[in-house]
mmCIF file of C-alpha atoms and ligand atoms in Angstrom:
data_model
loop_
_atom_site.group_PDB
_atom_site.id
_atom_site.type_symbol
_atom_site.label_atom_id
_atom_site.label_comp_id
_atom_site.label_asym_id
_atom_site.label_seq_id
_atom_site.Cartn_x
_atom_site.Cartn_y
_atom_site.Cartn_z
ATOM 1 C CA MET A 55 87.944 -42.509 15.093
ATOM 2 C CA ASP A 56 84.505 -42.823 13.397
ATOM 3 C CA LYS A 57 86.204 -41.554 10.275
ATOM 4 C CA LEU A 58 88.153 -44.818 9.918
ATOM 5 C CA ILE A 59 86.640 -46.937 7.184
ATOM 6 C CA SER A 60 87.813 -50.077 8.970
ATOM 7 C CA ASN A 61 85.648 -49.107 11.952
ATOM 8 C CA LYS A 62 82.466 -48.707 10.008
ATOM 9 C CA GLY A 63 81.918 -52.467 10.273
ATOM 10 C CA SER A 64 78.712 -53.840 8.814
ATOM 11 C CA THR A 65 77.502 -50.476 7.504
ATOM 12 C CA ILE A 66 79.923 -50.703 4.564
ATOM 13 C CA GLN A 67 79.322 -54.358 3.752
ATOM 14 C CA SER A 68 76.166 -54.029 1.703
ATOM 15 C CA ALA A 69 76.474 -50.633 0.007
ATOM 16 C CA VAL A 70 79.059 -47.915 -0.541
ATOM 17 C CA PRO A 71 78.173 -44.875 1.623
ATOM 18 C CA GLU A 72 77.350 -41.810 -0.427
ATOM 19 C CA SER A 73 80.353 -39.820 0.827
ATOM 20 C CA TYR A 74 82.704 -42.325 -0.884
ATOM 21 C CA ILE A 75 81.011 -42.384 -4.300
ATOM 22 C CA LEU A 76 83.065 -40.577 -6.945
ATOM 23 C CA PRO A 77 81.460 -38.532 -9.724
ATOM 24 C CA PRO A 78 81.225 -40.737 -12.854
ATOM 25 C CA GLU A 79 84.230 -39.107 -14.596
ATOM 26 C CA ARG A 80 86.543 -39.964 -11.688
ATOM 27 C CA ARG A 81 85.506 -43.606 -11.325
ATOM 28 C CA PRO A 82 88.233 -46.146 -12.117
ATOM 29 C CA GLY A 83 86.577 -48.161 -14.918
ATOM 30 C CA VAL A 84 87.846 -51.600 -15.881
ATOM 31 C CA VAL A 85 91.635 -52.028 -16.007
ATOM 32 C CA PRO A 86 92.985 -55.460 -17.050
ATOM 33 C CA PRO A 87 96.214 -56.814 -15.490
ATOM 34 C CA CYS A 88 99.250 -55.597 -17.399
ATOM 35 C CA LYS A 89 101.946 -58.019 -18.563
ATOM 36 C CA THR A 90 104.448 -55.437 -19.779
ATOM 37 C CA ILE A 91 105.386 -53.762 -16.492
ATOM 38 C CA PRO A 92 109.103 -54.509 -16.054
ATOM 39 C CA VAL A 93 110.081 -57.266 -13.631
ATOM 40 C CA ILE A 94 113.718 -57.018 -12.592
ATOM 41 C CA ASP A 95 115.559 -59.914 -10.965
ATOM 42 C CA LEU A 96 118.114 -58.499 -8.547
ATOM 43 C CA GLN A 97 120.099 -61.718 -8.700
ATOM 44 C CA GLY A 98 121.313 -60.413 -12.054
ATOM 45 C CA LEU A 99 123.617 -58.160 -10.053
ATOM 46 C CA ASP A 100 126.014 -61.077 -9.568
ATOM 47 C CA GLN A 101 126.144 -62.010 -13.256
ATOM 48 C CA ASP A 102 125.908 -58.774 -15.193
ATOM 49 C CA PRO A 103 125.671 -55.621 -13.077
ATOM 50 C CA ALA A 104 125.857 -53.272 -16.072
ATOM 51 C CA ASP A 105 122.858 -54.974 -17.654
ATOM 52 C CA LEU A 106 120.903 -54.854 -14.399
ATOM 53 C CA ILE A 107 121.587 -51.126 -14.010
ATOM 54 C CA GLN A 108 120.387 -50.580 -17.570
ATOM 55 C CA GLN A 109 117.171 -52.463 -16.821
ATOM 56 C CA ILE A 110 116.547 -50.274 -13.770
ATOM 57 C CA ILE A 111 117.221 -47.047 -15.650
ATOM 58 C CA LYS A 112 115.077 -48.073 -18.623
ATOM 59 C CA ALA A 113 112.138 -49.081 -16.402
ATOM 60 C CA SER A 114 112.506 -45.852 -14.394
ATOM 61 C CA GLN A 115 112.449 -43.791 -17.583
ATOM 62 C CA GLU A 116 109.598 -45.592 -19.295
ATOM 63 C CA TYR A 117 107.294 -46.561 -16.450
ATOM 64 C CA GLY A 118 108.702 -44.867 -13.336
ATOM 65 C CA LEU A 119 107.928 -48.185 -11.728
ATOM 66 C CA PHE A 120 109.086 -51.804 -11.766
ATOM 67 C CA GLN A 121 108.718 -55.012 -9.818
ATOM 68 C CA LEU A 122 111.781 -56.383 -8.076
ATOM 69 C CA THR A 123 112.308 -60.090 -7.373
ATOM 70 C CA ASN A 124 115.099 -61.977 -5.593
ATOM 71 C CA HIS A 125 115.860 -58.806 -3.682
ATOM 72 C CA GLY A 126 117.251 -60.496 -0.585
ATOM 73 C CA VAL A 127 114.536 -59.525 1.922
ATOM 74 C CA SER A 128 113.356 -62.904 3.203
ATOM 75 C CA GLU A 129 109.942 -64.290 2.272
ATOM 76 C CA GLU A 130 109.291 -64.725 5.949
ATOM 77 C CA LEU A 131 109.820 -61.028 6.698
ATOM 78 C CA MET A 132 107.798 -59.981 3.622
ATOM 79 C CA GLN A 133 104.900 -62.093 4.923
ATOM 80 C CA ASP A 134 105.348 -61.172 8.588
ATOM 81 C CA VAL A 135 104.870 -57.422 8.037
ATOM 82 C CA LEU A 136 101.690 -58.081 6.041
ATOM 83 C CA VAL A 137 100.332 -60.380 8.764
ATOM 84 C CA VAL A 138 101.284 -58.107 11.667
ATOM 85 C CA GLY A 139 100.093 -55.026 9.742
ATOM 86 C CA LYS A 140 96.711 -56.684 9.259
ATOM 87 C CA GLU A 141 96.643 -57.727 12.925
ATOM 88 C CA PHE A 142 97.127 -54.086 13.866
ATOM 89 C CA PHE A 143 94.049 -53.068 11.871
ATOM 90 C CA ASP A 144 92.099 -55.989 13.368
ATOM 91 C CA LEU A 145 92.742 -54.774 16.928
ATOM 92 C CA PRO A 146 89.766 -53.476 18.902
ATOM 93 C CA MET A 147 89.147 -49.749 18.520
ATOM 94 C CA LYS A 148 90.312 -49.087 22.078
ATOM 95 C CA GLU A 149 93.796 -50.349 21.242
ATOM 96 C CA LYS A 150 94.163 -48.290 18.068
ATOM 97 C CA GLU A 151 92.665 -45.172 19.565
ATOM 98 C CA ARG A 152 95.884 -43.853 21.041
ATOM 99 C CA PHE A 153 97.419 -43.646 17.549
ATOM 100 C CA TYR A 154 94.481 -42.005 15.850
ATOM 101 C CA SER A 155 95.193 -38.355 15.226
ATOM 102 C CA GLU A 156 94.046 -35.434 13.132
ATOM 103 C CA ASP A 157 97.397 -33.721 13.676
ATOM 104 C CA PRO A 158 99.466 -34.173 10.507
ATOM 105 C CA TYR A 159 102.663 -33.535 12.480
ATOM 106 C CA GLN A 160 102.138 -36.448 14.862
ATOM 107 C CA ASN A 161 104.910 -38.996 14.248
ATOM 108 C CA CYS A 162 102.989 -42.224 14.677
ATOM 109 C CA ARG A 163 99.632 -41.623 13.115
ATOM 110 C CA LEU A 164 96.528 -43.609 12.275
ATOM 111 C CA LYS A 165 94.204 -41.826 9.873
ATOM 112 C CA SER A 166 91.633 -42.384 7.176
ATOM 113 C CA SER A 167 91.430 -41.466 3.489
ATOM 114 C CA VAL A 168 93.692 -38.612 2.272
ATOM 115 C CA ASN A 169 92.421 -35.331 3.720
ATOM 116 C CA TYR A 170 89.181 -36.383 5.333
ATOM 117 C CA ASP A 171 87.936 -33.004 6.489
ATOM 118 C CA LYS A 172 88.650 -31.110 3.287
ATOM 119 C CA GLU A 173 88.082 -33.581 0.466
ATOM 120 C CA LYS A 174 84.748 -33.712 -1.358
ATOM 121 C CA VAL A 175 84.733 -37.483 -1.603
ATOM 122 C CA HIS A 176 86.489 -39.895 0.772
ATOM 123 C CA PHE A 177 88.851 -42.661 -0.264
ATOM 124 C CA TRP A 178 88.481 -46.280 0.771
ATOM 125 C CA ARG A 179 91.655 -46.465 2.829
ATOM 126 C CA ASP A 180 92.936 -46.233 6.373
ATOM 127 C CA SER A 181 96.629 -45.887 7.028
ATOM 128 C CA PHE A 182 99.009 -46.164 9.914
ATOM 129 C CA ARG A 183 102.301 -44.441 9.432
ATOM 130 C CA HIS A 184 105.488 -43.736 11.349
ATOM 131 C CA PRO A 185 109.149 -42.826 10.871
ATOM 132 C CA CYS A 186 111.681 -45.669 11.159
ATOM 133 C CA HIS A 187 115.217 -44.318 10.964
ATOM 134 C CA PRO A 188 117.262 -44.197 13.078
ATOM 135 C CA LEU A 189 115.297 -47.000 14.695
ATOM 136 C CA GLU A 190 116.292 -46.171 18.278
ATOM 137 C CA ASP A 191 114.795 -42.696 17.918
ATOM 138 C CA TYR A 192 111.361 -43.981 16.995
ATOM 139 C CA ILE A 193 110.757 -47.609 17.947
ATOM 140 C CA HIS A 194 109.586 -46.725 21.469
ATOM 141 C CA GLU A 195 106.671 -44.808 19.912
ATOM 142 C CA TRP A 196 105.507 -47.803 17.860
ATOM 143 C CA PRO A 197 102.693 -50.128 18.975
ATOM 144 C CA GLN A 198 103.413 -52.882 21.520
ATOM 145 C CA ASN A 199 100.307 -54.673 20.422
ATOM 146 C CA PRO A 200 100.410 -56.820 18.208
ATOM 147 C CA ALA A 201 103.183 -58.244 20.393
ATOM 148 C CA ARG A 202 105.545 -58.783 17.440
ATOM 149 C CA TYR A 203 105.025 -55.338 15.933
ATOM 150 C CA ARG A 204 108.296 -53.717 17.008
ATOM 151 C CA GLU A 205 110.446 -56.749 16.289
ATOM 152 C CA VAL A 206 108.980 -57.435 12.850
ATOM 153 C CA PHE A 207 108.754 -53.841 11.618
ATOM 154 C CA GLY A 208 112.150 -53.031 13.160
ATOM 155 C CA SER A 209 113.885 -55.812 11.190
ATOM 156 C CA TYR A 210 111.894 -55.054 8.070
ATOM 157 C CA SER A 211 112.695 -51.335 8.094
ATOM 158 C CA ILE A 212 116.427 -52.079 8.385
ATOM 159 C CA GLU A 213 116.363 -54.633 5.555
ATOM 160 C CA VAL A 214 114.249 -52.530 3.205
ATOM 161 C CA ARG A 215 116.378 -49.462 3.868
ATOM 162 C CA LYS A 216 119.497 -51.429 2.898
ATOM 163 C CA LEU A 217 117.805 -52.593 -0.282
ATOM 164 C CA GLY A 218 116.571 -49.098 -1.106
ATOM 165 C CA LEU A 219 120.044 -47.634 -0.649
ATOM 166 C CA LEU A 220 121.474 -50.337 -2.916
ATOM 167 C CA LEU A 221 118.924 -49.439 -5.605
ATOM 168 C CA LEU A 222 119.824 -45.767 -5.213
ATOM 169 C CA ASP A 223 123.515 -46.619 -5.658
ATOM 170 C CA LEU A 224 122.673 -48.504 -8.858
ATOM 171 C CA ILE A 225 120.526 -45.615 -10.085
ATOM 172 C CA CYS A 226 123.382 -43.241 -9.229
ATOM 173 C CA GLU A 227 125.765 -45.279 -11.335
ATOM 174 C CA GLY A 228 123.240 -45.635 -14.163
ATOM 175 C CA LEU A 229 122.724 -41.866 -14.282
ATOM 176 C CA GLY A 230 126.481 -41.286 -14.275
ATOM 177 C CA LEU A 231 126.424 -39.307 -11.012
ATOM 178 C CA GLU A 232 129.405 -39.240 -8.683
ATOM 179 C CA TYR A 233 129.612 -42.264 -6.404
ATOM 180 C CA GLY A 234 127.507 -41.920 -3.259
ATOM 181 C CA TYR A 235 125.369 -39.059 -4.567
ATOM 182 C CA PHE A 236 122.279 -40.359 -2.774
ATOM 183 C CA GLY A 237 124.169 -41.768 0.201
ATOM 184 C CA GLY A 238 124.024 -38.711 2.451
ATOM 185 C CA GLU A 239 121.138 -36.643 3.708
ATOM 186 C CA LEU A 240 119.111 -37.139 0.524
ATOM 187 C CA SER A 241 118.238 -40.649 1.705
ATOM 188 C CA GLN A 242 118.261 -40.310 5.499
ATOM 189 C CA GLY A 243 114.507 -40.159 5.969
ATOM 190 C CA LEU A 244 112.583 -43.421 6.232
ATOM 191 C CA SER A 245 108.955 -44.037 6.984
ATOM 192 C CA ILE A 246 106.570 -46.933 6.733
ATOM 193 C CA SER A 247 102.889 -46.707 6.004
ATOM 194 C CA ILE A 248 100.552 -49.654 6.439
ATOM 195 C CA ASN A 249 97.601 -49.147 4.159
ATOM 196 C CA HIS A 250 94.392 -50.993 4.804
ATOM 197 C CA TYR A 251 91.682 -51.153 2.140
ATOM 198 C CA PRO A 252 88.639 -52.961 3.551
ATOM 199 C CA LEU A 253 86.488 -55.180 1.378
ATOM 200 C CA CYS A 254 84.350 -52.968 -0.818
ATOM 201 C CA PRO A 255 80.838 -53.894 -1.994
ATOM 202 C CA ASP A 256 81.255 -51.972 -5.290
ATOM 203 C CA PRO A 257 84.824 -51.026 -6.289
ATOM 204 C CA SER A 258 83.601 -49.460 -9.540
ATOM 205 C CA LEU A 259 82.314 -46.427 -7.596
ATOM 206 C CA VAL A 260 85.314 -45.592 -5.415
ATOM 207 C CA LEU A 261 89.078 -45.328 -5.171
ATOM 208 C CA GLY A 262 91.306 -46.523 -2.350
ATOM 209 C CA LEU A 263 93.806 -43.796 -3.220
ATOM 210 C CA PRO A 264 93.417 -41.143 -5.919
ATOM 211 C CA LYS A 265 95.957 -40.555 -8.674
ATOM 212 C CA HIS A 266 99.171 -39.274 -7.099
ATOM 213 C CA GLY A 267 102.947 -39.301 -7.291
ATOM 214 C CA ASP A 268 104.924 -39.977 -4.122
ATOM 215 C CA PRO A 269 106.680 -36.797 -2.986
ATOM 216 C CA TYR A 270 109.890 -38.455 -1.689
ATOM 217 C CA LEU A 271 112.894 -40.169 -3.292
ATOM 218 C CA LEU A 272 111.988 -43.848 -3.697
ATOM 219 C CA THR A 273 109.079 -46.104 -2.674
ATOM 220 C CA LEU A 274 109.264 -49.842 -2.032
ATOM 221 C CA LEU A 275 105.800 -51.359 -1.830
ATOM 222 C CA ASN A 276 105.036 -54.805 -0.458
ATOM 223 C CA GLN A 277 101.555 -55.204 -1.898
ATOM 224 C CA GLY A 278 100.762 -58.736 -0.759
ATOM 225 C CA HIS A 279 98.579 -60.949 -2.924
ATOM 226 C CA VAL A 280 95.476 -58.803 -3.474
ATOM 227 C CA ALA A 281 95.524 -56.704 -6.655
ATOM 228 C CA GLY A 282 94.647 -53.011 -6.525
ATOM 229 C CA LEU A 283 97.611 -50.858 -7.555
ATOM 230 C CA GLN A 284 97.463 -49.158 -10.963
ATOM 231 C CA VAL A 285 100.119 -47.079 -12.686
ATOM 232 C CA LEU A 286 99.565 -44.418 -15.339
ATOM 233 C CA LYS A 287 101.632 -44.784 -18.498
ATOM 234 C CA ASP A 288 101.000 -42.801 -21.679
ATOM 235 C CA GLU A 289 97.650 -41.723 -20.242
ATOM 236 C CA GLN A 290 96.541 -45.303 -19.722
ATOM 237 C CA TRP A 291 95.993 -47.005 -16.411
ATOM 238 C CA LEU A 292 97.792 -50.350 -16.066
ATOM 239 C CA ALA A 293 97.088 -52.793 -13.231
ATOM 240 C CA VAL A 294 100.210 -53.938 -11.385
ATOM 241 C CA GLU A 295 99.811 -57.663 -10.864
ATOM 242 C CA PRO A 296 100.805 -58.959 -7.435
ATOM 243 C CA LEU A 297 103.916 -61.156 -7.729
ATOM 244 C CA PRO A 298 104.702 -63.317 -4.703
ATOM 245 C CA ASN A 299 107.309 -61.661 -2.432
ATOM 246 C CA ALA A 300 108.206 -58.973 -4.943
ATOM 247 C CA PHE A 301 108.593 -55.280 -4.253
ATOM 248 C CA VAL A 302 106.938 -52.703 -6.445
ATOM 249 C CA VAL A 303 109.541 -49.951 -6.686
ATOM 250 C CA ASN A 304 108.542 -46.512 -7.842
ATOM 251 C CA ILE A 305 110.472 -43.402 -8.667
ATOM 252 C CA ASN A 306 109.350 -40.377 -6.639
ATOM 253 C CA TYR A 307 109.228 -36.680 -7.472
ATOM 254 C CA MET A 308 112.588 -35.840 -5.846
ATOM 255 C CA LEU A 309 114.356 -38.431 -7.986
ATOM 256 C CA GLN A 310 112.702 -37.023 -11.084
ATOM 257 C CA ILE A 311 113.991 -33.567 -10.163
ATOM 258 C CA ILE A 312 117.517 -34.658 -9.192
ATOM 259 C CA SER A 313 117.803 -36.649 -12.441
ATOM 260 C CA ASN A 314 116.591 -33.513 -14.260
ATOM 261 C CA GLY A 315 113.628 -35.370 -15.685
ATOM 262 C CA LYS A 316 115.606 -38.359 -16.947
ATOM 263 C CA LEU A 317 113.747 -40.641 -14.538
ATOM 264 C CA LYS A 318 109.987 -40.298 -14.230
ATOM 265 C CA SER A 319 107.935 -40.298 -11.081
ATOM 266 C CA ALA A 320 105.079 -42.742 -11.643
ATOM 267 C CA ASP A 321 101.535 -41.527 -11.081
ATOM 268 C CA HIS A 322 99.563 -44.278 -9.436
ATOM 269 C CA ARG A 323 96.279 -44.994 -7.677
ATOM 270 C CA VAL A 324 94.598 -47.836 -5.812
ATOM 271 C CA VAL A 325 91.263 -49.563 -6.314
ATOM 272 C CA PRO A 326 89.848 -51.656 -3.483
ATOM 273 C CA SER A 327 88.561 -55.196 -4.002
ATOM 274 C CA SER A 328 85.172 -56.849 -3.572
ATOM 275 C CA ASP A 329 86.815 -60.240 -2.946
ATOM 276 C CA ALA A 330 89.240 -59.494 -0.149
ATOM 277 C CA ALA A 331 90.445 -56.772 2.155
ATOM 278 C CA ARG A 332 93.871 -55.529 1.065
ATOM 279 C CA THR A 333 96.723 -54.636 3.396
ATOM 280 C CA THR A 334 99.964 -53.238 2.002
ATOM 281 C CA VAL A 335 103.214 -52.106 3.585
ATOM 282 C CA VAL A 336 104.833 -49.109 1.938
ATOM 283 C CA THR A 337 108.375 -47.912 2.674
ATOM 284 C CA PHE A 338 109.370 -44.407 1.636
ATOM 285 C CA ILE A 339 112.988 -43.264 1.477
ATOM 286 C CA SER A 340 113.183 -39.494 1.641
ATOM 287 C CA PRO A 341 115.554 -36.563 2.060
ATOM 288 C CA TYR A 342 115.873 -34.624 5.292
ATOM 289 C CA LYS A 343 113.374 -31.814 5.556
ATOM 290 C CA ASP A 344 116.116 -29.215 5.106
ATOM 291 C CA SER A 345 117.939 -30.983 2.264
ATOM 292 C CA LEU A 346 118.585 -28.905 -0.807
ATOM 293 C CA ILE A 347 116.949 -30.478 -3.838
ATOM 294 C CA GLU A 348 118.064 -29.584 -7.348
ATOM 295 C CA PRO A 349 119.000 -31.240 -10.616
ATOM 296 C CA ALA A 350 122.428 -32.878 -10.147
ATOM 297 C CA LYS A 351 125.114 -30.501 -11.422
ATOM 298 C CA SER A 352 126.966 -33.208 -13.336
ATOM 299 C CA LEU A 353 123.870 -33.768 -15.510
ATOM 300 C CA LEU A 354 123.894 -30.148 -16.623
ATOM 301 C CA VAL A 355 127.392 -29.901 -18.056
ATOM 302 C CA ASN A 356 126.427 -29.088 -21.584
ATOM 303 C CA LYS A 357 123.997 -26.507 -22.893
ATOM 304 C CA SER A 358 121.744 -29.116 -24.412
ATOM 305 C CA SER A 359 120.563 -30.099 -20.957
ATOM 306 C CA PRO A 360 119.533 -26.969 -19.071
ATOM 307 C CA PRO A 361 118.021 -27.475 -15.619
ATOM 308 C CA LEU A 362 114.289 -28.172 -15.779
ATOM 309 C CA TYR A 363 113.742 -27.543 -12.071
ATOM 310 C CA LYS A 364 114.702 -24.930 -9.498
ATOM 311 C CA SER A 365 116.687 -25.474 -6.296
ATOM 312 C CA PHE A 366 114.587 -25.627 -3.141
ATOM 313 C CA ARG A 367 114.421 -27.131 0.344
ATOM 314 C CA PHE A 368 112.621 -30.452 0.491
ATOM 315 C CA ILE A 369 110.244 -29.155 3.171
ATOM 316 C CA ASP A 370 108.941 -26.533 0.742
ATOM 317 C CA PHE A 371 107.814 -29.277 -1.591
ATOM 318 C CA LEU A 372 106.514 -31.476 1.199
ATOM 319 C CA ARG A 373 104.566 -28.931 3.251
ATOM 320 C CA PRO A 374 101.303 -29.028 1.273
ATOM 321 C CA TYR A 375 101.384 -32.845 1.393
ATOM 322 C CA VAL A 376 101.626 -32.746 5.167
ATOM 323 C CA THR A 377 98.950 -30.149 5.693
ATOM 324 C CA GLU A 378 96.601 -30.829 2.777
ATOM 325 C CA GLY A 379 97.251 -34.390 1.639
ATOM 326 C CA THR A 380 97.721 -35.006 -2.069
ATOM 327 C CA ASP A 381 95.949 -32.492 -4.238
ATOM 328 C CA VAL A 382 94.852 -34.727 -7.057
ATOM 329 C CA GLU A 383 93.899 -32.060 -9.547
ATOM 330 C CA LYS A 384 97.173 -30.154 -9.861
ATOM 331 C CA ASP A 385 100.676 -30.991 -11.013
ATOM 332 C CA PRO A 386 102.779 -30.565 -7.856
ATOM 333 C CA LEU A 387 105.988 -30.164 -9.886
ATOM 334 C CA GLU A 388 104.753 -27.073 -11.653
ATOM 335 C CA ARG A 389 105.786 -24.684 -8.873
ATOM 336 C CA PHE A 390 109.357 -25.964 -9.074
ATOM 337 C CA MET A 391 109.915 -25.826 -12.819
ATOM 338 C CA VAL A 392 112.340 -23.332 -14.287
HETATM 339 C C1 OGA B 407 100.966 -44.884 -1.156
HETATM 340 C C2 OGA B 407 100.578 -45.852 -2.214
HETATM 341 C C3 OGA B 407 99.904 -48.124 -2.797
HETATM 342 C C4 OGA B 407 99.254 -49.327 -2.189
HETATM 343 O O1 OGA B 407 100.776 -45.212 0.029
HETATM 344 O O2 OGA B 407 101.486 -43.808 -1.514
HETATM 345 O O3 OGA B 407 100.615 -45.499 -3.358
HETATM 346 O O4 OGA B 407 99.055 -50.283 -2.930
HETATM 347 N N1 OGA B 407 100.190 -47.095 -1.853
HETATM 348 O O5 OGA B 407 98.930 -49.302 -0.990
HETATM 349 NI NI1 NI B 408 101.830 -43.723 -3.531
#
């Protein structure tokens, strides 16, 4: 529990502890807000679905990431999860203690940084994470305090899953895959992570999360109103501006592989803020552990598009993430390239 940055209280208010200070070459530098990151209005689905699908595919090829507005998840629910998520982190230590675990296989887990015991430098983040689907299998393990936790996160997980599956159907159509390609076991996993980045006295020295790609299928991030997310494009970091009630959607490694490299997983990182604590709610849609992952056969029909990746079980990709956390120095796709 003393590893949690949110429990360090006043000791982190005046200076960044040494164990969080990155070597100069890994510090984030100054990154201005970026105006070119695609913003896609899902209402366009009613007027011109073909155009909307093209926008999604283009953004997923060029940036691996886009913002999504008018997505149908209510403003109230978008706000409620941020409020209740923050309330969870504001609970007294005694209440949170039962969820704190160093066991990466524990379902409902509160932890700090990425791989606290192995990493050289710690990251300015705590996270609370649990599976969500099917809800009845997991909800009884979720917190009962804050009192609204189960109700709010239960509704939210159902709504965001629906939205994520809709996006996957649109991506499926845009890639020219057979209808329902992502509808089965490839998208049956669902988990939510509440990330908490406490106020930081000097964000130029630290990172909230190091550069990484998400190892699943698709991520839908509700980042609230405090900036901090950055995406890497053409070797440049771009700051993803918070848009009220929007989702930041990013393509994950498994979607890059299934699309045979047509869609790009977006490398991203997080910087904390010296103005405000930042709480975000991240929803990951993922395959079953045993699902077979491989480039979709229908994308490989002619010789000009040979498979770039091997076939493998999802768990074989995921295992090092579970046991080690994200290894920031290596390219995790390398092992799976043909
Ligand atoms: C993550 C992530 C971004 C954020 O949890 O994988 O990239 O802004 N989070 O919290
Ligand atoms: Ni991420």
